Structure formats: C-alpha cells, structure tokens
Amino acid sequence: AVAAGTGAFGACSPPGSVYVSGTGVYLLVMAPASGREGRAVASGLGGVKSGCDAKLLVEGVRFRLLRLEVSSADLALAQEAKLRNKVAHQCLGTTDPKGQAFLTWPFTEPATGYGLVDALRPHFLTPCDVPLAVLHWRDGAGIRFVDLWAVRRRLARAGHPTPWLAGTGDRHAVEAEALFLQFQDHIERLRLEALNPAAVKATDHFVYLPPAGVLPLGGYIGTRGFDYLKFFEGLTVRAPISIEGARLAPLLEMARAYPPLELAKKELLWLYVVRENQQAMSGVGPKPQPYLVFASGHIPYWGDPRFDVSKWNHANYASGGPSVDQPGP
C-alpha cells in the first residue's frame, strides 16, 4: 500500500482526509502521495525495527471526494434531469456574479475567484489537488452521472499582467473550451442513453447552452440523433442555413469569445448545416452521422453566400433583409 505523503514530485500539505457520503454532488480530485514498501536487508541493528530499513520509496497518487455546495432545491429528484447542466455552469462560474464582474469593472480579475470549485479553496482544495470530475451520487440509486469537463481544464496562466485583459485572458479561454466540450459530452450521453433522442427537448435537460455547439441529428436509417425541431421547441431559432465546411472551425473558434445562452431568456439561435455533411448524406454509399450547428444570436451571421465558393445546390441566397426562413446578412 502507498501511504499519503508529500510525494517526491512536489511539496504538498493537503488537508486530512474526511469521509463523505450521502446524496450529493462531489468533486473527485487527485494529489501526489508517496510511501515506503518492503524491507531492506539490514544487520547490526539487533533486530530493532528502524524507519531507515525500507526497501523502496514509492511515488503515487491519492484520490479524495469533496462535497460541492449544491442547493437542496437543485438536488431534488424533480430537477435531476437538469442537474448536470446546472452544476457544470456553477463550476464554470456562469451563475456567479463575481465571474461576470469584468463587464462592470474590467480592470482586474476577482481576487477570491468564482464558481463552485474556487469556493473550496484553500481550506479543502489545495494547489496540489487536480480536479478530475464531478459526480452525482443518490442514495439508493448510486452514481447518476460523471462529468469530466465541468472541472477539467488544460494548463493556463494563473493571472494576467494586463488588467484590461483579465476578462479575456487564459482562464476565460480555457473555460470556453471546457464549456464546449462539456456540452458535447453531455449531448452525446443523451444521444446514446435516451430512450428516444428524437423526443428530447433542450429545455428539459439544459438551463444553459454554449454559445455554439454541434447537435447530432437522427431521422435517417442507421443513425441515432435528435430532431432539431423538437430539441429547440419553445426557443427562438431561424431555419437552418447551409454553410461551407471551411467556415465550421472558425465559427466554433469565434464562439468561444461569447457567453453561454440562458434558455429562459429565449434569445435568438442561428442554425446551420454543413454542405459537406449534407452532400454525403444525399450521396451513394455509407451515410455519415448528420449534424446541425447552433450559434448564439450575439455571434454575427455566418450564412452569407460567396460566389465561386458556395455550391449552387447546397447554398442559400442573400435576401433583402431578415425573415423567418431566410435571415439577411
């Protein structure tokens, strides 16, 4: 066995392990650990046990569960379908006023951090702990979900030397990536686990959507996905517009600079289909997974046609102005 210790790859003094149990949402963290293993051959000690006769010093890790402060109202069984989405955005700081302070005072980052994870620092979560996942446990039912990207992040600078860039610095960029990946992982689980994905409504499972996302579609033989008319039911959307695949990555990249969408506000969503995907669906041979891209109405419209670029039978035209079926440029 490996006992908890400082670990040879970094000084660490995590708080003592506290046993947690019961219905709740927990943060799984990993920290360095080390311990002694085996007994080295020794002589001249008169059979007395000594702390210096360990054969090996073993490096390892230890795992802990930390309870996140999620309200009892959110933990209610009636809210379980939306709980994963709510907790993810609470971890990302979407619901924390301190996370939006840049909009009213863009000179510095919040000194105390924001979001559910920062609320655990420094008494429960130390710089030595690496958040791995959020999990929801319900007594009598076990684990209800495991969400990686609600807390998993790539490396980023801790702060920004230029105050004016605090709201657009590394942390914002990293969280924007995690926001997109968290949604895509969540929607994939729904696609695979829902009894009938075509009957899934966004408002039944999501309180927030990312500023842009990719929705797998069904309705074709051999595919399993969502019906976009049902999924976006009750929300403000425009009819899907065809775009070239060359615009997909730039659209998703641009979207990271925009905030998530709160569905209760019913703000506009642009809908796009990608020409290459649609063309492959109408061709001969094996069919790919059809998909649709949605984007926040705050993001500029990406459906403008381009002569000598757009394909005639997989394109749209520029109208004199926005309409229900054909938004203008």
JSON list of C-alpha atoms in Angstrom, two decimals, residues 48 113 131 137 172 181 211 266 273:
[
{"chain": "A", "resi": 48, "resn": "VAL", "atom": "CA", "xyz": [15.16, -3.48, 16.36]},
{"chain": "A", "resi": 113, "resn": "GLY", "atom": "CA", "xyz": [-12.09, 33.52, -7.69]},
{"chain": "A", "resi": 131, "resn": "PRO", "atom": "CA", "xyz": [-9.79, 18.22, -10.19]},
{"chain": "A", "resi": 137, "resn": "TRP", "atom": "CA", "xyz": [-24.47, 10.23, -6.03]},
{"chain": "A", "resi": 172, "resn": "HIS", "atom": "CA", "xyz": [-11.53, 32.69, -19.92]},
{"chain": "A", "resi": 181, "resn": "LEU", "atom": "CA", "xyz": [-16.50, 20.06, -24.55]},
{"chain": "A", "resi": 211, "resn": "PRO", "atom": "CA", "xyz": [-22.51, 29.95, -27.48]},
{"chain": "A", "resi": 266, "resn": "LYS", "atom": "CA", "xyz": [-35.20, 32.78, -25.33]},
{"chain": "A", "resi": 273, "resn": "VAL", "atom": "CA", "xyz": [-26.00, 22.67, -41.68]}
]
